[in-house]
Coordinates of C-alpha atoms and ligand atoms in Angstrom, one line a residue:
M7 CA 27.8 -37.2 -44.8
T8 CA 31.7 -36.8 -44.0
P9 CA 33.4 -35.7 -47.5
D10 CA 35.1 -40.1 -46.7
E11 CA 31.0 -41.0 -47.1
I12 CA 30.4 -38.9 -50.2
I13 CA 33.4 -39.9 -52.2
R14 CA 32.3 -43.4 -51.6
T15 CA 29.2 -42.6 -52.2
F16 CA 30.1 -40.9 -56.4
V17 CA 31.9 -44.0 -56.8
E18 CA 29.7 -46.3 -55.8
H19 CA 26.9 -45.3 -58.4
H20 CA 29.5 -45.3 -61.2
H21 CA 30.4 -48.6 -59.7
R22 CA 27.3 -49.7 -60.2
L23 CA 26.5 -48.4 -63.5
G24 CA 29.7 -49.2 -65.3
H25 CA 32.7 -47.2 -64.4
S26 CA 35.9 -48.6 -63.3
D27 CA 38.8 -46.7 -61.5
A28 CA 40.5 -43.7 -63.3
P29 CA 43.5 -43.6 -61.0
E30 CA 44.7 -40.6 -59.2
S31 CA 47.6 -38.6 -60.8
S32 CA 49.7 -35.3 -58.9
L33 CA 49.4 -32.5 -59.3
V34 CA 52.6 -32.6 -60.5
P35 CA 52.0 -33.4 -64.9
P36 CA 54.1 -35.1 -66.1
P37 CA 57.5 -33.5 -68.2
G38 CA 56.6 -32.2 -71.4
D39 CA 53.0 -30.7 -70.2
P40 CA 52.4 -27.1 -70.7
V41 CA 50.9 -26.4 -67.7
L42 CA 51.6 -26.2 -64.7
F43 CA 49.5 -27.7 -62.1
T44 CA 46.3 -31.0 -63.0
T45 CA 43.8 -27.9 -63.4
S46 CA 40.6 -30.6 -63.4
G47 CA 39.8 -34.4 -63.4
M48 CA 39.4 -34.2 -67.0
H49 CA 43.3 -33.3 -67.6
P50 CA 45.2 -36.3 -66.9
L51 CA 42.7 -38.3 -69.0
T52 CA 43.4 -35.3 -72.1
P53 CA 44.9 -38.1 -75.1
Y54 CA 42.2 -40.3 -74.5
L55 CA 39.5 -37.5 -75.2
L56 CA 42.0 -37.3 -78.3
G57 CA 40.8 -41.0 -78.7
R58 CA 43.5 -43.2 -77.6
P59 CA 41.6 -46.0 -75.8
H60 CA 42.1 -46.2 -71.8
P61 CA 42.4 -49.1 -70.6
G62 CA 40.1 -48.8 -67.9
G63 CA 37.5 -48.8 -70.6
R64 CA 35.1 -46.1 -71.3
R65 CA 33.7 -45.9 -68.8
L66 CA 35.7 -43.9 -65.8
V67 CA 35.6 -42.3 -62.2
N68 CA 37.8 -40.8 -59.6
V69 CA 38.0 -38.4 -57.1
Q70 CA 41.1 -35.8 -58.8
R71 CA 43.6 -33.7 -56.7
C72 CA 42.9 -30.7 -58.4
L73 CA 45.2 -26.7 -58.5
R74 CA 43.7 -23.2 -60.2
T75 CA 45.8 -20.4 -59.7
T76 CA 42.9 -18.8 -62.3
D77 CA 41.3 -18.4 -58.8
L78 CA 44.0 -17.4 -56.7
D79 CA 42.1 -13.8 -56.5
E80 CA 39.6 -15.4 -55.2
V81 CA 40.5 -17.3 -52.7
G82 CA 39.4 -14.9 -49.6
D83 CA 35.5 -15.9 -50.5
R84 CA 33.8 -18.6 -49.4
T85 CA 33.6 -20.8 -51.6
H86 CA 37.5 -20.3 -53.9
L87 CA 40.5 -22.3 -52.9
T88 CA 43.5 -23.2 -54.7
V89 CA 43.7 -26.4 -54.2
F90 CA 40.7 -29.2 -53.7
Q91 CA 39.8 -32.3 -54.6
M92 CA 36.9 -32.9 -57.6
L93 CA 34.8 -35.7 -57.8
G94 CA 34.9 -36.7 -61.6
S95 CA 32.7 -39.5 -63.8
W96 CA 33.8 -39.9 -68.2
S97 CA 32.1 -41.3 -70.7
L98 CA 34.4 -41.9 -73.7
G99 CA 33.0 -41.8 -76.6
D100 CA 30.0 -44.1 -74.3
Y101 CA 27.4 -43.3 -73.0
D102 CA 25.3 -39.2 -74.2
I103 CA 24.8 -35.8 -72.0
A104 CA 20.9 -37.0 -71.6
T105 CA 22.2 -40.1 -69.5
S106 CA 24.9 -37.9 -68.0
L107 CA 22.2 -35.8 -67.0
R108 CA 20.4 -38.1 -65.9
W109 CA 22.3 -40.3 -63.6
G110 CA 23.7 -36.4 -62.1
F111 CA 20.4 -36.0 -61.4
D112 CA 19.3 -39.6 -59.9
L113 CA 22.7 -39.7 -57.6
L114 CA 22.5 -35.2 -56.3
T115 CA 19.2 -36.2 -55.1
D116 CA 18.3 -40.3 -53.9
G117 CA 22.2 -40.0 -53.7
Y118 CA 22.8 -37.2 -51.7
G119 CA 19.0 -36.5 -50.4
I120 CA 19.6 -32.7 -52.0
A121 CA 15.6 -31.5 -53.0
P122 CA 14.8 -31.5 -56.4
G123 CA 13.1 -28.4 -55.8
K124 CA 16.3 -26.7 -54.7
L125 CA 18.4 -27.6 -58.8
H126 CA 18.7 -24.8 -60.6
A127 CA 20.9 -26.0 -64.6
T128 CA 22.3 -23.9 -67.2
V129 CA 23.0 -25.0 -70.9
F130 CA 24.7 -23.9 -73.5
G131 CA 22.3 -21.3 -75.5
G132 CA 24.6 -21.3 -78.8
D133 CA 27.3 -17.9 -80.1
D134 CA 27.7 -15.9 -82.9
H135 CA 30.3 -18.3 -84.4
G136 CA 27.1 -21.1 -85.4
L137 CA 28.2 -23.2 -82.3
G138 CA 23.8 -24.4 -82.1
P139 CA 22.4 -24.1 -78.8
D140 CA 22.6 -27.5 -77.2
E141 CA 18.6 -28.3 -77.3
T142 CA 19.3 -32.2 -75.7
A143 CA 20.2 -31.2 -72.4
R144 CA 18.0 -28.5 -72.2
A145 CA 15.5 -30.6 -73.4
T146 CA 17.0 -33.2 -70.4
W147 CA 16.5 -31.0 -67.7
T148 CA 12.6 -29.9 -68.6
T149 CA 12.1 -33.0 -68.6
L150 CA 13.3 -34.6 -65.5
G151 CA 12.1 -30.6 -63.3
V152 CA 15.3 -28.9 -63.0
P153 CA 14.6 -24.4 -64.6
V154 CA 17.3 -24.8 -66.8
E155 CA 18.6 -21.4 -67.9
A156 CA 20.7 -20.9 -71.4
L157 CA 24.0 -18.5 -71.4
G158 CA 27.0 -18.1 -73.6
A159 CA 30.7 -18.2 -73.2
D160 CA 29.7 -19.5 -69.3
N161 CA 29.1 -22.6 -70.5
W162 CA 32.0 -23.7 -73.0
W163 CA 34.4 -25.4 -71.0
S164 CA 38.1 -26.0 -72.2
N165 CA 41.6 -26.5 -70.7
G166 CA 43.4 -23.9 -71.8
P167 CA 43.5 -22.2 -75.1
T168 CA 44.1 -25.4 -77.4
G169 CA 42.8 -29.4 -76.7
P170 CA 39.1 -30.3 -75.7
C171 CA 36.4 -28.7 -75.9
G172 CA 32.5 -28.3 -76.6
P173 CA 29.9 -26.8 -74.0
D174 CA 29.1 -28.0 -70.3
S175 CA 25.7 -28.1 -68.0
E176 CA 26.4 -26.4 -65.1
I177 CA 24.0 -28.0 -61.6
F178 CA 23.4 -25.7 -60.1
V179 CA 22.1 -26.1 -55.5
W180 CA 20.2 -23.1 -54.4
T181 CA 21.8 -22.0 -51.0
G182 CA 19.5 -19.9 -49.4
D183 CA 17.2 -19.8 -46.2
D184 CA 14.0 -18.3 -48.5
P185 CA 12.6 -20.5 -50.4
P186 CA 14.3 -20.6 -53.8
T187 CA 14.5 -17.2 -56.8
G188 CA 16.1 -16.0 -59.4
T189 CA 18.1 -18.1 -61.9
P190 CA 21.7 -18.1 -60.8
S191 CA 23.0 -16.2 -63.4
G192 CA 21.4 -13.4 -61.0
D193 CA 21.2 -14.1 -57.8
D194 CA 25.2 -15.9 -56.0
R195 CA 22.6 -18.1 -53.2
W196 CA 22.3 -20.5 -56.4
V197 CA 26.7 -22.5 -55.7
E198 CA 27.9 -24.4 -58.4
V199 CA 28.6 -28.3 -57.4
W200 CA 28.5 -30.0 -60.7
N201 CA 29.7 -29.5 -64.5
H202 CA 28.7 -32.3 -67.5
V203 CA 31.2 -30.7 -70.4
Q204 CA 30.2 -32.3 -73.9
M205 CA 34.0 -33.1 -75.1
R206 CA 33.1 -33.1 -79.1
H207 CA 35.6 -30.4 -80.5
H208 CA 39.5 -29.9 -80.9
R209 CA 40.8 -26.4 -80.8
H210 CA 44.0 -26.0 -82.7
P211 CA 46.8 -23.7 -82.2
D212 CA 45.5 -21.7 -84.8
G213 CA 41.7 -20.8 -83.3
R214 CA 40.2 -23.6 -85.8
L215 CA 37.2 -26.0 -84.4
T216 CA 37.3 -29.5 -85.6
P217 CA 35.3 -32.0 -83.7
L218 CA 37.2 -34.8 -82.3
P219 CA 37.5 -38.5 -83.4
L220 CA 34.6 -39.6 -80.6
S221 CA 31.4 -37.6 -78.2
S222 CA 32.8 -37.9 -75.0
I223 CA 31.6 -36.4 -71.3
D224 CA 33.3 -35.0 -68.6
T225 CA 32.0 -34.8 -65.8
G226 CA 33.4 -32.5 -62.3
M227 CA 32.2 -31.6 -58.9
G228 CA 33.4 -30.1 -56.6
L229 CA 34.2 -32.5 -53.6
E230 CA 34.6 -29.9 -50.7
R231 CA 31.8 -27.8 -51.9
L232 CA 29.4 -30.4 -52.5
E233 CA 30.2 -31.1 -48.4
M234 CA 29.2 -27.1 -47.7
V235 CA 26.2 -27.7 -49.7
L236 CA 25.4 -31.0 -47.8
R237 CA 25.1 -29.1 -44.4
G238 CA 23.0 -26.6 -45.1
D239 CA 26.4 -24.6 -45.0
R240 CA 27.3 -21.2 -47.7
S241 CA 31.5 -21.7 -46.9
V242 CA 33.3 -24.2 -47.8
F243 CA 35.8 -23.1 -44.1
T244 CA 33.6 -24.3 -42.1
G245 CA 34.5 -28.3 -43.7
D246 CA 35.9 -31.5 -42.4
G247 CA 39.1 -31.2 -44.1
L248 CA 39.9 -26.8 -43.9
R249 CA 38.5 -27.3 -40.3
P250 CA 42.3 -29.2 -38.7
W251 CA 43.7 -24.9 -40.3
V252 CA 40.9 -22.4 -39.5
G253 CA 41.4 -24.2 -35.9
A254 CA 44.7 -23.6 -36.3
V255 CA 45.5 -20.3 -37.6
G256 CA 42.1 -18.6 -35.6
D257 CA 43.4 -20.2 -32.6
R258 CA 47.2 -19.5 -32.3
W259 CA 46.8 -16.1 -34.5
G260 CA 43.6 -14.8 -34.0
L261 CA 42.7 -14.3 -37.9
R262 CA 39.3 -13.6 -38.9
G263 CA 36.9 -13.2 -42.2
A264 CA 38.8 -13.5 -45.3
D265 CA 42.7 -13.3 -43.6
L266 CA 41.8 -16.6 -42.3
R267 CA 40.3 -18.0 -45.2
V268 CA 43.5 -16.6 -47.0
V269 CA 45.8 -18.4 -45.2
A270 CA 43.9 -21.3 -44.1
D271 CA 43.7 -22.1 -47.9
H272 CA 47.4 -21.8 -48.7
L273 CA 49.6 -23.0 -46.1
R274 CA 47.1 -26.0 -46.7
S275 CA 47.0 -25.5 -50.6
A276 CA 51.0 -25.5 -49.9
V277 CA 51.6 -28.8 -47.7
V278 CA 49.9 -30.1 -50.6
V279 CA 51.2 -29.4 -53.4
L280 CA 54.6 -30.0 -50.9
G281 CA 53.4 -33.8 -50.4
D282 CA 53.3 -34.2 -54.3
G283 CA 57.4 -32.7 -53.9
V284 CA 57.5 -29.4 -55.3
R285 CA 59.5 -27.6 -53.1
P286 CA 59.8 -23.8 -53.3
G287 CA 61.9 -21.8 -56.6
A288 CA 62.0 -18.4 -58.0
T289 CA 60.6 -20.3 -61.5
G290 CA 57.0 -22.0 -62.5
R291 CA 55.2 -24.3 -59.4
G292 CA 58.2 -24.2 -57.2
Y293 CA 56.9 -19.5 -57.4
V294 CA 53.3 -20.8 -57.3
L295 CA 55.0 -22.9 -53.8
R296 CA 56.5 -19.5 -53.3
R297 CA 54.0 -16.7 -53.1
L298 CA 51.2 -19.2 -51.6
L299 CA 53.7 -18.9 -48.7
R300 CA 54.9 -15.6 -49.0
R301 CA 51.3 -14.9 -49.2
A302 CA 50.4 -16.3 -45.8
L303 CA 52.9 -14.7 -44.0
T304 CA 52.4 -11.9 -45.6
V305 CA 48.9 -11.5 -44.2
L306 CA 50.1 -13.3 -40.9
W307 CA 52.9 -10.8 -40.6
R308 CA 50.8 -7.3 -40.8
D309 CA 49.7 -7.7 -36.5
D310 CA 53.0 -9.3 -35.6
P311 CA 56.2 -10.2 -37.5
T312 CA 57.4 -12.9 -35.4
R313 CA 54.6 -15.8 -36.0
S314 CA 55.6 -18.4 -37.3
L315 CA 54.8 -21.4 -38.4
D316 CA 56.8 -23.5 -37.1
E317 CA 54.1 -22.7 -34.8
L318 CA 51.5 -24.9 -36.8
P319 CA 50.3 -28.0 -35.0
L320 CA 51.3 -31.8 -37.4
T321 CA 47.7 -32.3 -36.7
G322 CA 47.0 -30.2 -40.1
F323 CA 49.7 -31.8 -42.0
D324 CA 48.8 -35.2 -41.2
D325 CA 44.7 -34.6 -42.0
T326 CA 45.7 -33.1 -45.5
L327 CA 48.2 -35.0 -46.9
R328 CA 45.9 -38.4 -45.2
R329 CA 42.5 -36.8 -47.0
F330 CA 44.6 -36.1 -50.4
R331 CA 46.0 -39.7 -50.2
Q332 CA 49.5 -38.4 -50.1
P333 CA 51.9 -40.5 -48.4
V334 CA 54.7 -39.0 -47.5
Q335 CA 56.1 -38.1 -43.8
P336 CA 55.0 -34.2 -42.1
G337 CA 58.0 -33.6 -40.5
P338 CA 59.9 -33.2 -43.3
L339 CA 57.4 -30.4 -45.3
R340 CA 57.4 -28.3 -42.2
A341 CA 60.9 -28.2 -41.9
V342 CA 60.9 -26.4 -46.0
L343 CA 58.3 -24.3 -44.6
R344 CA 60.8 -22.9 -42.2
D345 CA 63.4 -22.1 -45.3
E346 CA 60.9 -20.5 -46.6
E347 CA 59.7 -18.4 -44.3
H348 CA 63.7 -17.9 -43.2
R349 CA 64.3 -16.8 -47.0
F350 CA 61.3 -14.4 -46.8
R351 CA 62.3 -12.6 -43.7
G352 CA 66.2 -12.1 -44.1
L353 CA 64.9 -10.9 -48.2
L354 CA 62.0 -8.5 -46.2
R355 CA 64.4 -6.8 -44.2
R356 CA 67.0 -6.7 -47.2
G357 CA 64.4 -5.6 -49.4
R358 CA 62.3 -2.6 -46.6
P359 CA 65.5 -0.1 -46.7
L360 CA 66.4 -0.5 -50.8
V361 CA 62.7 0.0 -51.7
E362 CA 62.4 3.5 -49.9
R363 CA 65.6 4.4 -51.3
V364 CA 64.3 4.3 -54.0
R365 CA 61.6 5.2 -53.6
A366 CA 62.1 8.5 -52.2
R367 CA 63.6 9.2 -55.2
G368 CA 59.5 9.2 -56.7
P369 CA 57.3 6.8 -58.3
L370 CA 59.0 3.7 -58.8
T371 CA 60.5 3.3 -62.9
E372 CA 60.3 0.1 -64.9
P373 CA 64.6 0.4 -64.4
D374 CA 64.3 0.6 -61.1
Y375 CA 61.9 -2.8 -60.5
H376 CA 64.7 -4.2 -62.5
W377 CA 67.4 -3.8 -60.6
L378 CA 65.6 -4.4 -58.1
H379 CA 64.7 -7.2 -59.1
D380 CA 67.9 -8.3 -61.0
T381 CA 70.5 -6.8 -58.1
H382 CA 68.6 -7.6 -55.4
G383 CA 66.6 -10.1 -55.9
L384 CA 63.2 -8.6 -55.0
P385 CA 60.4 -10.0 -57.1
R386 CA 58.1 -7.2 -59.3
D387 CA 55.1 -8.7 -56.3
L388 CA 57.3 -8.5 -53.5
V389 CA 58.2 -4.8 -54.2
D390 CA 54.5 -3.4 -54.6
A391 CA 54.0 -5.6 -51.2
L392 CA 56.2 -3.0 -49.3
L393 CA 56.1 0.0 -51.3
A394 CA 52.0 -0.8 -49.8
D395 CA 52.8 -1.5 -46.7
A396 CA 55.0 1.6 -46.3
G397 CA 51.9 3.8 -47.7
Ligands
LIG403 N1 36.1 -30.2 -67.1 C1 35.1 -29.4 -66.5 C2 35.8 -28.4 -64.9 O1 36.7 -28.6 -64.7 C3 34.2 -30.4 -66.1 O2 34.9 -32.3 -65.3 O3 34.0 -28.2 -64.9

């Protein structure tokens, strides 16, 4: 199945079950929202999970572009991406977790053709603060014939320190060549594809947990991961949405392995972030974008400092903007990359001798870092990269 077919199958399955389309949001949350980026499909729905009626009703479905900086250090492996698409479904105080899991099982097996024997689930096993184990989810999986493992904090989902949260049940698919063995917590050939969260609690700034007015369900499934699993593959980087970037970066500059994955992920992610109107800057979102680009350039320039993002064909830009439903022209975005690359080159040219001079006096102190930052505009991570470079 292509990603477009995977999306269509997901949405049609939920339409048949009475869900209506929830509009997709930008990666940039509205003003006043404390988070930098939309991190999950539920994020824009937070007011409705807290009790406000949604104009689309109590059953919703959509595809949402998401960005997770928490995964930034994991990017480079085969299954994590900075920007990805999340297939999501919601019951706003309507059906319960047992129904959500049963419908999810039907979609994975009948809709996507995954053999039931390749599935494993995890559920919340309770904690020390008086929250009991999720017996309903466990019993539902057992009735469906899916093995289930009860875990602790791994099966509690929240979108941040405060807000709606609750126990979740994660669904894993076996990606090994041999028949399935072990459990998700003990064998990473079990790959998580879908998470069903019972949004029943509200975490307050003082840490208190109170019941939400409605008991809701929030589910999310990463499109690129599902595509990987359906292809019987072990890497999201061979998927349709990554291929133009992996191709361009690999062919042009001969990168392989983790270097290739970091550069392909960061450039594709940067295009989506730019597509939602963010521009590189020294703080907040702009700084996340800047870090993505600088990290990609640092990898590229390690072997050959003459490499330039200007050499990239526009096909990757076009493909990504289409897949992420962003009606934006790629040309101006490439011009932003060009400017940012130019700025970074200048900064390195000026920064390298300065860092070397300071280092010659001994290990860098906090005042050294401040001086390099405040007087010369060299951020700490860049100084550290230059130090690492200098050996
Ligand atoms: N909010 C949950 C997640 O992002 C399920 O959608 O995993």
